[in-house]
């Protein structure tokens, strides 16, 4: 038996549960038809009937339904069965969309195989869907195309299972040998020709048993629990990129996925759109158009030199122009770290444009008109690094010296089992004369990111360095003067604050009292989580965001004005 490198998955009954057979049975029950009546109609019409024609793409779904309805009536007359006047197979397919869903353990197994170097493929008998449920089909196909290397629909290739040539076609497209390939289907007759070709087959009746067999054949262990698996990450080479020019010479770069209400993701210091890699696919899949920005100064966005370009007032104006240019009237803004500070300001100053706002780790720090921001920062030893960041050129030199080392030092989680301190000391930085003073030259890679992910950040920062990113810290009092004009305004848009139990800089306790200014605040907390929330606890965060987004998009939030 060859080493397995390719896996083909059937759709209905394998990746979707329950499958079409179960839907037909349910329809028979609900219409009080004799058991097997509908199955019989499908069997009777055979491999040249309307069903097979639809599956080969010779007729679309609507035409197949009309013709099958006729066949049902004929068989009913012949066998003395009474069909209700309203009978239509449309119902069967609509109820299938409503009651069936993705078989999560199977999808997770497919994702695990893919991340272990397997090529994965969906091989499905499907039709050209011009019916009322076609948007379900579209959503499903978008999901499958994202998670699998290849999706083969019978109707697009003019052949169907169990015709031998469709298996040969799949092997050819994958550049696979039969003995390197595994195929899962819930219909035994579809497996036979594949087996005859030398493909290993798994008959899926019971998910758990089938996955055990798949584990044995592939030699890959699947996680017991869903939460343990890392969510899918967006990849810079395959994700779609966009650019918006804000003003002459200044453009913002972003990565976009999905469709639906718009969500703008704003990263922090010193990061990238890529910090949202685990959130992009999950939020897109949940039904949103997700836009992850390279904030001004970062990556493929422009990095003007002037400090004033990075005041919160200026950065908010940029975001409004960004929305204007994309013709987006409102978006939900989700920010982390400096991105969090920015999205609070968006909600405060531009509530018309903000559908809802969420901040990860960063509390809403209202400006106190009595105390200048720079004085407030000086009074908190934890923020000493921000004083060190003030002198243009100084921190730039230290952080740009060895980008690889810089990011290995920054990106660390609270649970690292090595001898280094889990996070850079943020106090006493000025006295030490630098952020990294006293740290070894060689830094081990943290378990929160891989070597190639680290490399991505390094490449991004080779473009414009740290000057733009550090300038975000250099407008403290300018921003304070602006924010103080709104010192008693409230934030009334739906708002979420996600605190992280082990963030050494943005402490959960700093969020105490936020409800005074944000009466509709929803709170979530991730206890085992340091500063880099999106990559440290991606599954937990995605669950929180999807739940909150679902709530705010279905209900109008009662005002506590
Ligand atoms: C800590 C220390 C030095 C360099 C980088 C870090 N975030 C990581 C965290 C940096 C940060 O300073 N955030 C701001 C966001 C706005 C409120 C104040 C803190």
XYZ file of C-alpha atoms and ligand atoms in Angstrom:
580
model
C 0.000 0.000 0.000
C 1.478 3.368 -1.065
C 1.945 6.231 1.393
C -1.308 8.186 1.349
C -1.102 11.809 0.280
C -4.540 12.531 -1.215
C -8.059 12.289 0.224
C -11.343 12.630 -1.688
C -14.492 13.477 0.275
C -18.053 13.047 -0.910
C -20.322 15.979 0.046
C -23.930 15.005 0.959
C -23.803 12.316 3.638
C -20.072 12.780 4.339
C -19.157 16.469 4.643
C -22.817 17.373 5.109
C -25.044 15.621 7.573
C -27.653 14.250 7.293
C -27.284 13.501 3.590
C -29.838 13.650 0.750
C -31.002 10.076 1.379
C -32.117 11.010 4.891
C -33.889 14.107 3.515
C -35.869 11.954 1.091
C -36.813 9.582 3.892
C -37.995 12.487 6.033
C -40.115 13.813 3.178
C -41.679 10.382 2.696
C -42.568 10.324 6.368
C -44.005 13.840 6.437
C -46.133 13.208 3.307
C -47.151 9.759 4.605
C -45.739 8.153 1.465
C -44.816 4.483 1.540
C -41.186 4.022 2.675
C -38.795 3.986 -0.278
C -41.299 5.629 -2.675
C -39.045 8.535 -3.586
C -35.911 6.370 -3.643
C -37.767 4.156 -6.126
C -38.521 7.079 -8.404
C -34.848 8.018 -8.456
C -33.814 4.408 -9.057
C -36.418 3.940 -11.791
C -35.258 6.915 -13.821
C -31.783 5.345 -13.813
C -28.491 6.628 -15.136
C -30.090 8.504 -18.071
C -33.068 9.987 -16.203
C -33.481 13.618 -15.134
C -31.484 13.143 -11.915
C -28.453 11.759 -13.728
C -28.852 14.449 -16.412
C -28.859 17.161 -13.754
C -25.809 15.637 -12.124
C -23.982 15.652 -15.453
C -24.941 19.306 -15.922
C -27.178 18.580 -18.930
C -30.209 20.239 -17.288
C -30.369 22.681 -14.373
C -32.043 22.010 -11.043
C -35.409 23.663 -11.877
C -35.884 21.507 -14.973
C -34.902 18.376 -13.086
C -37.495 19.133 -10.385
C -40.288 19.620 -12.979
C -39.458 16.344 -14.658
C -39.038 14.405 -11.421
C -42.375 15.699 -10.136
C -43.965 14.196 -13.248
C -42.192 10.877 -12.636
C -43.428 10.871 -9.038
C -47.027 11.396 -10.208
C -46.704 8.549 -12.735
C -45.307 6.141 -10.157
C -47.954 7.209 -7.652
C -50.746 6.494 -10.189
C -49.199 3.142 -11.095
C -48.860 2.038 -7.498
C -52.113 3.498 -6.131
C -50.375 6.052 -3.882
C -52.080 9.436 -3.353
C -49.817 12.444 -3.560
C -50.918 15.712 -1.919
C -51.921 18.399 -4.469
C -49.104 20.614 -3.275
C -46.523 17.853 -3.756
C -43.222 19.032 -5.174
C -39.683 17.772 -4.797
C -38.752 21.393 -4.232
C -39.852 20.815 -0.652
C -37.456 17.923 -0.236
C -34.517 20.010 -1.324
C -35.551 23.081 0.649
C -35.916 21.039 3.807
C -32.535 19.484 3.089
C -30.915 22.929 3.108
C -32.698 23.809 6.312
C -31.979 20.672 8.274
C -28.555 19.632 7.094
C -25.262 21.222 8.038
C -21.536 20.721 7.853
C -20.320 17.560 9.576
C -17.780 19.357 11.790
C -15.656 16.339 12.801
C -15.251 15.396 9.118
C -14.389 18.956 8.101
C -11.877 19.177 10.963
C -10.341 15.893 9.843
C -10.001 17.318 6.316
C -8.349 20.471 7.692
C -5.973 18.443 9.843
C -5.017 16.274 6.873
C -4.372 19.389 4.799
C -2.199 20.946 7.464
C -0.264 17.664 7.547
C 0.621 18.045 3.883
C -2.230 16.043 2.325
C -4.034 17.364 -0.761
C -7.778 17.276 -0.127
C -10.591 17.214 -2.659
C -14.386 17.269 -2.624
C -15.851 14.892 -5.216
C -19.582 15.441 -5.406
C -22.494 14.613 -7.665
C -24.106 18.023 -7.843
C -26.355 20.016 -10.154
C -26.374 23.550 -11.574
C -28.514 25.223 -8.943
C -31.022 27.752 -10.313
C -33.525 27.026 -7.518
C -34.674 29.247 -4.661
C -32.073 27.733 -2.322
C -29.164 28.480 -4.647
C -27.588 30.969 -2.238
C -27.089 28.054 0.194
C -25.246 26.207 -2.545
C -23.140 29.291 -3.268
C -22.209 29.708 0.393
C -21.365 26.059 0.720
C -19.167 26.073 -2.377
C -17.355 29.199 -1.179
C -16.650 27.426 2.110
C -15.452 24.257 0.413
C -13.215 26.111 -2.012
C -11.562 27.798 0.909
C -10.884 24.623 2.856
C -10.034 22.122 0.110
C -7.353 22.066 -2.553
C -9.885 21.042 -5.192
C -13.679 20.842 -5.523
C -15.052 18.659 -8.334
C -18.769 18.969 -9.050
C -20.126 16.374 -11.472
C -22.262 18.982 -13.273
C -19.146 20.992 -14.200
C -17.244 18.084 -15.702
C -20.082 16.263 -17.481
C -19.574 12.981 -15.663
C -20.839 11.585 -12.386
C -20.132 8.978 -9.758
C -20.086 5.964 -10.159
C -18.627 6.454 -13.661
C -15.000 5.315 -13.573
C -13.839 8.288 -15.628
C -14.746 10.812 -12.910
C -12.336 9.079 -10.488
C -9.668 9.030 -13.180
C -10.321 12.721 -13.755
C -9.959 13.479 -10.018
C -6.643 11.594 -9.864
C -5.358 13.443 -12.914
C -6.311 16.861 -11.523
C -4.629 16.074 -8.212
C -1.607 14.470 -9.920
C -2.257 11.490 -7.651
C -1.644 7.765 -8.033
C -4.568 5.529 -6.980
C -2.511 3.827 -4.263
C -1.707 7.222 -2.694
C -5.406 8.112 -2.479
C -8.275 7.589 -0.030
C -11.954 8.155 -0.926
C -14.878 8.540 1.485
C -18.501 8.187 0.384
C -21.753 7.139 2.051
C -22.931 5.201 -1.031
C -21.285 1.820 -1.478
C -21.924 1.791 -5.240
C -19.874 4.996 -5.595
C -16.911 3.416 -3.832
C -16.686 0.275 -5.956
C -15.189 1.718 -9.198
C -12.705 3.724 -7.109
C -11.630 0.559 -5.308
C -11.291 -1.229 -8.647
C -8.844 1.488 -9.695
C -6.742 0.830 -6.580
C -7.977 3.721 -4.403
C -8.475 2.925 -0.691
C -12.115 3.502 0.250
C -14.059 4.258 3.421
C -17.799 3.698 3.564
C -19.262 6.437 5.768
C -22.235 5.262 7.784
C -21.095 6.272 11.226
C -18.826 9.346 11.392
C -16.785 8.150 14.344
C -16.010 4.757 12.811
C -15.231 6.297 9.433
C -12.797 8.777 10.989
C -11.028 5.963 12.875
C -10.557 4.175 9.541
C -9.325 7.391 7.962
C -6.830 7.868 10.816
C -5.483 4.370 10.213
C -5.221 4.751 6.464
C -3.653 8.215 6.570
C -1.517 7.793 9.693
C -2.761 11.206 10.926
C -4.391 11.623 14.357
C -7.448 13.889 14.524
C -8.047 16.086 17.587
C -10.648 14.724 19.991
C -12.194 18.091 20.598
C -12.905 20.771 18.042
C -11.500 23.587 20.207
C -8.056 22.032 20.199
C -7.634 22.481 16.482
C -6.295 25.880 15.308
C -8.792 27.733 13.107
C -7.926 28.082 9.417
C -5.516 30.957 8.774
C -5.693 33.326 5.800
C -2.593 33.002 3.640
C -0.924 36.120 2.190
C -0.449 34.496 -1.245
C -4.010 33.295 -1.720
C -6.065 35.940 0.144
C -7.375 38.832 -1.974
C -5.556 42.156 -1.440
C -6.886 45.652 -2.041
C -5.656 49.266 -1.924
C -7.459 52.543 -1.285
C -5.790 55.892 -1.882
C -6.694 58.183 1.017
C -4.932 61.273 -0.287
C -2.113 61.884 -2.764
C 0.778 59.631 -1.789
C -1.054 57.863 1.032
C -2.791 54.552 0.471
C -4.154 51.884 2.770
C -3.696 48.213 1.980
C -6.128 45.553 3.150
C -7.032 41.886 2.829
C -10.684 41.047 2.362
C -12.826 37.903 2.669
C -16.523 37.000 2.659
C -19.736 38.885 2.041
C -22.362 40.466 4.267
C -22.223 43.353 6.749
C -18.759 44.938 6.753
C -16.261 44.323 9.561
C -13.046 46.360 9.675
C -10.215 44.821 11.642
C -7.593 47.233 13.022
C -4.356 45.776 14.371
C -2.011 47.136 17.017
C 1.687 47.857 17.586
C 3.867 46.420 16.037
C 1.720 44.201 13.848
C 0.054 43.682 10.470
C -3.225 42.735 8.762
C -1.759 39.255 9.183
C -2.373 39.366 12.941
C -6.031 38.690 12.005
C -5.161 35.623 9.894
C -7.186 33.286 12.124
C -10.188 35.636 12.287
C -10.556 36.427 8.559
C -11.840 32.997 7.412
C -13.957 32.406 10.539
C -15.783 35.759 10.331
C -16.206 35.434 6.559
C -17.711 32.002 7.106
C -20.060 33.452 9.725
C -21.548 35.728 7.039
C -19.569 38.974 7.041
C -17.425 40.929 4.631
C -14.212 41.109 6.598
C -11.570 43.725 5.841
C -8.259 43.482 7.682
C -6.202 46.646 7.247
C -2.522 47.281 7.285
C -2.820 50.360 9.485
C -1.035 53.546 8.417
C 2.731 53.087 8.781
C 2.599 49.296 8.370
C 3.239 46.681 5.678
C 1.861 47.580 2.257
C 0.062 50.712 3.498
C 1.907 54.017 3.150
C 4.153 55.146 5.953
C 4.409 58.928 5.793
C 7.261 60.356 7.881
C 5.441 63.151 9.725
C 4.451 62.488 13.309
C 1.156 64.418 12.867
C -0.002 61.864 10.286
C -0.461 59.445 13.171
C -2.616 61.438 15.602
C -5.842 59.628 16.480
C -7.816 62.441 14.834
C -5.923 61.977 11.575
C -6.112 58.175 11.724
C -9.905 58.317 12.290
C -10.256 60.673 9.310
C -8.290 58.166 7.217
C -10.715 55.389 8.164
C -13.715 57.533 7.238
C -12.171 58.273 3.833
C -11.390 54.585 3.491
C -15.098 53.766 3.991
C -16.164 56.608 1.659
C -13.918 55.403 -1.133
C -15.209 51.839 -0.853
C -18.814 53.180 -0.675
C -19.318 51.527 2.705
C -21.810 53.509 4.781
C -21.282 51.684 8.077
C -18.921 49.054 9.383
C -18.373 47.178 12.598
C -14.900 48.062 13.837
C -12.864 45.562 15.782
C -9.501 46.710 17.068
C -6.656 45.318 19.128
C -4.065 47.305 21.100
C -3.576 50.668 19.273
C -6.282 49.479 16.862
C -8.531 49.165 19.934
C -7.827 52.753 20.998
C -8.609 53.872 17.447
C -11.933 52.032 17.166
C -13.133 53.539 20.461
C -12.391 56.958 18.980
C -14.267 56.014 15.802
C -17.313 55.084 17.902
C -17.032 58.333 19.875
C -16.460 60.778 17.014
C -18.029 59.027 14.004
C -20.915 56.954 15.447
C -22.853 57.330 12.159
C -20.248 55.202 10.425
C -19.924 52.613 13.180
C -22.434 49.768 13.210
C -20.798 48.362 16.347
C -17.409 48.448 18.036
C -15.231 45.860 19.752
C -11.880 46.216 21.410
C -9.474 43.465 22.326
C -7.334 44.184 25.404
C -7.434 47.995 25.047
C -9.761 49.729 27.501
C -11.560 52.911 26.568
C -9.334 55.523 28.242
C -11.416 58.710 28.288
C -9.394 61.929 28.137
C -9.330 63.695 31.480
C -9.472 67.422 30.648
C -7.550 68.112 33.868
C -4.550 65.841 33.206
C -2.538 65.875 29.997
C -2.044 62.429 28.416
C 1.750 62.647 28.628
C 1.493 63.249 32.390
C -0.860 60.315 32.795
C 1.508 58.027 30.940
C 4.423 59.218 33.083
C 2.481 58.380 36.234
C 2.142 54.678 35.263
C 5.454 52.769 35.454
C 4.033 50.024 33.184
C 3.906 52.598 30.381
C 7.552 53.654 30.736
C 8.397 52.142 27.316
C 6.118 54.817 25.816
C 8.374 57.534 27.193
C 11.352 55.723 25.673
C 9.462 55.700 22.332
C 9.147 59.510 22.243
C 12.543 60.570 20.859
C 12.442 60.032 17.079
C 15.124 57.633 15.903
C 16.071 56.045 19.225
C 13.613 53.131 19.455
C 13.698 52.854 15.642
C 17.403 51.998 15.829
C 16.929 49.379 18.519
C 13.859 47.694 16.988
C 15.128 47.720 13.398
C 18.594 46.367 14.246
C 17.614 42.701 13.962
C 13.981 42.300 12.890
C 14.009 38.564 13.439
C 15.091 39.003 17.046
C 12.712 41.934 17.600
C 9.658 39.891 16.654
C 10.830 36.815 18.527
C 11.049 39.009 21.626
C 7.670 40.674 21.053
C 5.554 37.686 20.088
C 5.550 35.522 23.195
C 2.703 34.075 25.202
C 2.287 33.729 28.973
C 2.853 29.949 28.945
C 6.319 29.746 27.333
C 8.454 27.070 28.972
C 11.875 28.655 28.432
C 14.133 30.735 30.625
C 13.301 34.120 29.097
C 10.869 36.439 30.842
C 7.451 35.806 29.200
C 7.154 39.455 28.089
C 9.489 42.415 27.644
C 9.833 44.438 30.836
C 7.728 47.507 30.024
C 8.794 49.463 33.133
C 12.286 50.867 33.784
C 12.985 50.997 30.032
C 14.375 54.553 30.029
C 16.686 53.699 32.930
C 17.879 50.486 31.233
C 18.525 52.543 28.114
C 16.458 50.340 25.809
C 13.639 47.878 25.515
C 15.775 44.810 24.871
C 18.720 45.642 27.152
C 19.762 42.558 29.129
C 18.113 40.033 26.813
C 20.220 37.319 25.137
C 21.161 37.620 21.464
C 19.562 34.275 20.567
C 15.843 34.144 21.335
C 13.853 30.895 21.033
C 10.769 30.968 18.825
C 7.539 31.165 20.794
C 4.896 28.481 20.383
C 2.273 31.083 19.392
C 3.650 31.367 15.855
C 5.670 29.374 13.354
C 8.978 30.239 11.725
C 7.259 31.184 8.436
C 4.697 33.352 10.224
C 7.532 35.151 12.011
C 9.237 35.594 8.663
C 6.115 37.261 7.272
C 6.279 39.999 9.949
C 10.015 40.430 9.300
C 9.381 40.910 5.567
C 6.587 43.389 6.245
C 8.738 45.547 8.496
C 11.611 45.558 5.990
C 9.398 47.847 3.874
C 8.946 50.863 6.145
C 10.582 50.011 9.465
C 9.345 51.286 12.815
C 9.134 55.036 12.261
C 5.443 55.087 11.255
C 4.415 52.532 13.898
C 6.298 54.438 16.635
C 4.709 57.701 15.522
C 1.399 56.310 16.830
C 2.907 56.985 20.304
C 4.121 60.481 19.497
C 0.855 62.401 19.418
C -0.196 61.919 23.013
C -1.080 65.494 23.888
C -2.393 66.385 20.454
C -4.778 63.437 20.630
C -5.637 64.331 24.237
C -6.702 67.861 23.227
C -8.980 66.399 20.569
C -10.389 63.652 22.792
C -10.981 66.134 25.622
C -13.539 67.928 23.419
C -15.632 64.749 23.849
C -14.791 64.200 27.518
C -18.399 63.745 28.590
C -19.792 62.098 25.460
C -21.028 58.558 25.647
C -20.468 55.665 23.264
C -23.925 54.354 22.454
C -23.266 51.996 19.569
C -23.254 48.290 20.487
C -19.891 47.737 22.133
C -17.780 44.784 23.202
C -14.755 44.772 25.484
C -12.664 41.588 25.453
C -10.140 41.505 28.289
C -7.139 39.159 28.407
C -6.224 37.776 31.839
C -2.451 37.694 31.304
C -1.815 40.864 29.249
C 1.070 42.533 31.123
C 0.403 46.041 29.692
C -3.314 46.316 29.039
C -4.600 44.904 32.307
C -8.239 43.823 32.673
C -8.494 46.023 35.790
C -7.937 49.098 33.595
C -11.402 48.508 32.099
C -13.183 49.078 35.436
C -15.859 51.738 35.149
C -16.056 51.735 31.341
C -19.847 51.263 31.638
C -20.155 54.878 32.827
C -19.268 56.072 29.357
C -20.391 52.976 27.428
C -23.751 51.981 28.897
C -24.440 49.233 26.331
C -21.119 47.499 26.918
C -20.914 43.720 26.530
C -17.939 42.113 28.230
C -15.992 38.946 27.522
C -12.832 37.709 29.171
C -10.167 35.186 28.129
C -8.222 34.329 31.263
C -5.371 32.305 29.750
C -4.335 34.926 27.214
C -1.477 37.393 27.025
C -1.129 40.472 24.833
C -1.347 38.855 21.363
C -4.962 37.726 21.675
C -5.694 36.951 18.011
C -2.831 34.478 17.644
C -2.698 33.214 21.235
C -6.328 32.130 21.584
C -7.761 32.249 18.039
C -10.525 29.663 18.563
C -11.747 31.214 21.828
C -11.671 34.702 20.303
C -13.489 33.629 17.131
C -16.233 32.069 19.215
C -16.660 35.282 21.215
C -16.729 37.493 18.122
C -19.109 35.286 16.110
C -21.520 35.117 19.056
C -21.470 38.879 19.677
C -21.741 39.754 15.991
C -24.718 37.393 15.683
C -26.431 39.066 18.634
C -25.961 42.600 17.429
C -26.991 41.776 13.885
C -30.300 40.235 14.921
C -31.487 42.497 17.720
C -31.656 46.232 18.092
C -29.881 46.905 21.348
C -32.081 48.557 23.994
C -30.639 51.912 24.903
C -29.784 52.630 28.518
C -29.640 56.375 27.867
C 4.997 46.514 24.930
C 6.154 47.176 25.265
C 6.966 47.645 24.297
C 6.662 47.468 22.990
C 5.504 46.797 22.655
C 4.701 46.314 23.615
N 1.045 48.257 22.971
C 3.489 45.587 23.221
C 2.260 46.348 23.512
C 2.306 47.686 22.904
C 0.777 49.486 23.395
O 1.636 50.228 23.797
N -0.482 49.804 23.306
C -1.040 51.045 23.613
C -2.402 51.117 22.969
C -3.121 52.384 23.323
C -3.207 52.535 24.780
C -1.885 52.464 25.451
C -1.141 51.218 25.115
